């Protein structure tokens, strides 16, 4: 019980002392689920940065079986994203094109996860930790 109270107090202290540092860099992703009905083979996703610093964004697509855990992923080249990496200034947004490049047609439902990573920048002298933030957006093509 004492450990839980100490952890809660530590988190509360961090939020009270440094709310700007904890909430400084965020990404907004829209939409949060991508459904692509046939005959379309493409869609878009919008990534917006907020905060005080430029964010470096990396986007990848991984094969995923719908209904399984979102971390059960496999590398794939069946879907491409453009641009795969970009820099976003505070308040800037980018529309990314997501295209199924696999030659064989979709049979039933074919699902993937679009992984959007905000990569940690170079730490400043007064920073102990820089975090990598990942968004995982489901993407499904259907016939």
Tab-separated table of C-alpha atoms in Angstrom:
chain	number	residue	atom	x	y	z
A	1	UNK	CA	0.000	0.000	0.000
A	2	UNK	CA	2.883	2.331	0.825
A	3	UNK	CA	4.493	1.697	-2.602
A	4	UNK	CA	1.288	2.696	-4.416
A	5	UNK	CA	1.013	5.882	-2.352
A	6	UNK	CA	4.654	6.770	-3.094
A	7	UNK	CA	4.244	6.151	-6.824
A	8	UNK	CA	1.072	8.251	-6.885
A	9	UNK	CA	2.787	11.055	-4.973
A	10	UNK	CA	5.775	10.957	-7.353
A	11	UNK	CA	3.543	11.189	-10.434
A	12	UNK	CA	1.538	14.019	-8.868
A	13	UNK	CA	4.745	15.883	-8.039
A	14	UNK	CA	6.071	15.493	-11.595
A	15	UNK	CA	2.808	16.767	-13.070
A	16	UNK	CA	2.677	19.695	-10.631
A	17	UNK	CA	6.328	20.686	-11.052
A	18	UNK	CA	6.776	20.202	-14.787
A	19	UNK	CA	3.440	20.087	-16.632
A	20	UNK	CA	4.829	21.963	-19.625
A	21	UNK	CA	7.744	19.580	-20.008
A	22	UNK	CA	5.512	16.503	-19.735
A	23	UNK	CA	2.938	17.781	-22.187
A	24	UNK	CA	5.305	19.754	-24.424
A	25	UNK	CA	5.264	17.606	-27.544
A	26	UNK	CA	2.137	15.923	-28.845
A	27	UNK	CA	0.919	14.492	-32.121
A	28	UNK	CA	-2.655	14.424	-33.325
A	29	UNK	CA	-3.598	11.676	-35.755
A	30	UNK	CA	-6.722	11.706	-37.916
A	31	UNK	CA	-8.509	9.441	-38.576
A	32	UNK	CA	-7.729	6.944	-35.836
A	33	UNK	CA	-8.990	3.986	-37.892
A	34	UNK	CA	-8.594	3.512	-41.645
A	35	UNK	CA	-11.155	1.479	-43.615
A	36	UNK	CA	-10.580	1.197	-47.373
A	37	UNK	CA	-13.409	-0.484	-49.311
A	38	UNK	CA	-12.849	-1.927	-52.811
A	39	UNK	CA	-12.045	-0.860	-55.428
A	40	UNK	CA	-9.928	1.824	-53.731
A	41	UNK	CA	-6.336	0.933	-52.900
A	42	UNK	CA	-5.390	4.141	-51.090
A	43	UNK	CA	-6.299	6.515	-48.283
A	44	UNK	CA	-4.749	9.374	-46.334
A	45	UNK	CA	-3.849	10.075	-42.740
A	46	UNK	CA	-3.166	13.514	-41.223
A	47	UNK	CA	-0.487	14.050	-38.572
A	48	UNK	CA	-0.367	17.358	-36.685
A	49	UNK	CA	2.358	18.459	-34.290
A	50	UNK	CA	1.926	20.759	-31.341
A	51	UNK	CA	4.403	21.923	-28.782
A	52	UNK	CA	7.468	24.096	-28.775
A	53	UNK	CA	9.910	22.052	-30.869
A	54	UNK	CA	10.173	20.503	-34.299
A	55	UNK	CA	9.145	16.840	-34.314
A	56	UNK	CA	10.740	14.167	-36.474
A	57	UNK	CA	8.098	11.687	-37.640
A	58	UNK	CA	8.689	8.186	-39.018
A	59	UNK	CA	5.801	6.174	-40.507
A	60	UNK	CA	5.813	2.443	-41.260
A	61	UNK	CA	3.145	-0.114	-42.127
A	62	UNK	CA	3.154	-3.589	-40.594
A	63	UNK	CA	0.996	-6.610	-41.391
A	64	UNK	CA	-1.544	-7.374	-38.656
A	65	UNK	CA	-4.262	-9.979	-38.152
A	66	UNK	CA	-7.493	-8.256	-37.134
A	67	UNK	CA	-8.693	-9.353	-33.699
A	68	UNK	CA	-5.197	-10.005	-32.356
A	69	UNK	CA	-3.139	-7.793	-30.076
A	70	UNK	CA	-1.979	-4.600	-31.796
A	71	UNK	CA	1.646	-5.486	-31.032
A	72	UNK	CA	1.530	-8.791	-32.966
A	73	UNK	CA	2.982	-7.338	-36.158
A	74	UNK	CA	5.021	-8.555	-39.124
A	75	UNK	CA	7.088	-6.567	-41.579
A	76	UNK	CA	5.458	-6.051	-44.981
A	77	UNK	CA	6.017	-4.275	-48.274
A	78	UNK	CA	2.383	-4.629	-49.364
A	79	UNK	CA	1.500	-1.067	-48.305
A	80	UNK	CA	3.589	2.091	-48.738
A	81	UNK	CA	3.363	5.492	-47.024
A	82	UNK	CA	4.466	8.780	-48.506
A	83	UNK	CA	6.330	10.549	-47.038
A	84	UNK	CA	7.816	7.841	-44.770
A	85	UNK	CA	9.662	10.440	-42.685
A	86	UNK	CA	9.179	14.153	-42.182
A	87	UNK	CA	9.889	17.031	-39.840
A	88	UNK	CA	6.967	18.983	-38.423
A	89	UNK	CA	7.308	22.421	-36.880
A	90	UNK	CA	4.979	23.304	-33.985
A	91	UNK	CA	1.400	23.593	-35.247
A	92	UNK	CA	2.275	22.169	-38.666
A	93	UNK	CA	0.431	19.211	-40.184
A	94	UNK	CA	1.145	16.810	-43.006
A	95	UNK	CA	-1.211	14.635	-45.023
A	96	UNK	CA	0.347	11.253	-45.699
A	97	UNK	CA	-0.747	9.016	-48.535
A	98	UNK	CA	-1.180	5.316	-47.713
A	99	UNK	CA	-1.241	3.024	-50.787
A	100	UNK	CA	-1.681	-0.733	-51.111
A	101	UNK	CA	0.965	-1.731	-53.674
A	102	UNK	CA	0.448	-5.499	-53.514
A	103	UNK	CA	-0.373	-6.788	-57.019
A	104	UNK	CA	-2.862	-9.509	-56.017
A	105	UNK	CA	-6.391	-8.273	-55.287
A	106	UNK	CA	-7.807	-8.149	-51.775
A	107	UNK	CA	-9.679	-11.301	-50.759
A	108	UNK	CA	-12.070	-10.641	-47.915
A	109	UNK	CA	-10.299	-8.345	-45.476
A	110	UNK	CA	-6.608	-7.514	-45.308
A	111	UNK	CA	-5.407	-5.615	-42.224
A	112	UNK	CA	-2.308	-3.687	-41.241
A	113	UNK	CA	-1.126	-1.252	-38.576
A	114	UNK	CA	0.233	2.164	-39.497
A	115	UNK	CA	2.960	2.970	-36.944
A	116	UNK	CA	3.582	6.682	-36.501
A	117	UNK	CA	6.638	7.397	-34.351
A	118	UNK	CA	7.716	10.769	-33.014
A	119	UNK	CA	11.418	10.152	-32.649
A	120	UNK	CA	13.294	11.576	-29.682
A	121	UNK	CA	15.490	14.518	-30.513
A	122	UNK	CA	18.876	15.349	-29.080
A	123	UNK	CA	18.542	15.744	-25.304
A	124	UNK	CA	19.125	19.182	-23.850
A	125	UNK	CA	21.554	19.680	-20.978
A	126	UNK	CA	18.782	19.859	-18.342
A	127	UNK	CA	16.847	16.817	-19.645
A	128	UNK	CA	17.370	13.352	-18.250
A	129	UNK	CA	14.960	11.517	-20.574
A	130	UNK	CA	13.630	11.945	-24.125
A	131	UNK	CA	10.701	9.738	-25.091
A	132	UNK	CA	9.749	8.112	-28.360
A	133	UNK	CA	5.993	8.284	-28.850
A	134	UNK	CA	4.216	5.717	-31.056
A	135	UNK	CA	0.706	5.763	-32.442
A	136	UNK	CA	-0.638	2.524	-33.933
A	137	UNK	CA	-3.549	3.051	-36.339
A	138	UNK	CA	-5.499	0.073	-37.715
A	139	UNK	CA	-5.792	-0.054	-41.529
A	140	UNK	CA	-8.041	-2.552	-43.311
A	141	UNK	CA	-8.680	-3.064	-47.031
A	142	UNK	CA	-11.783	-5.022	-47.986
A	143	UNK	CA	-13.031	-6.606	-51.193
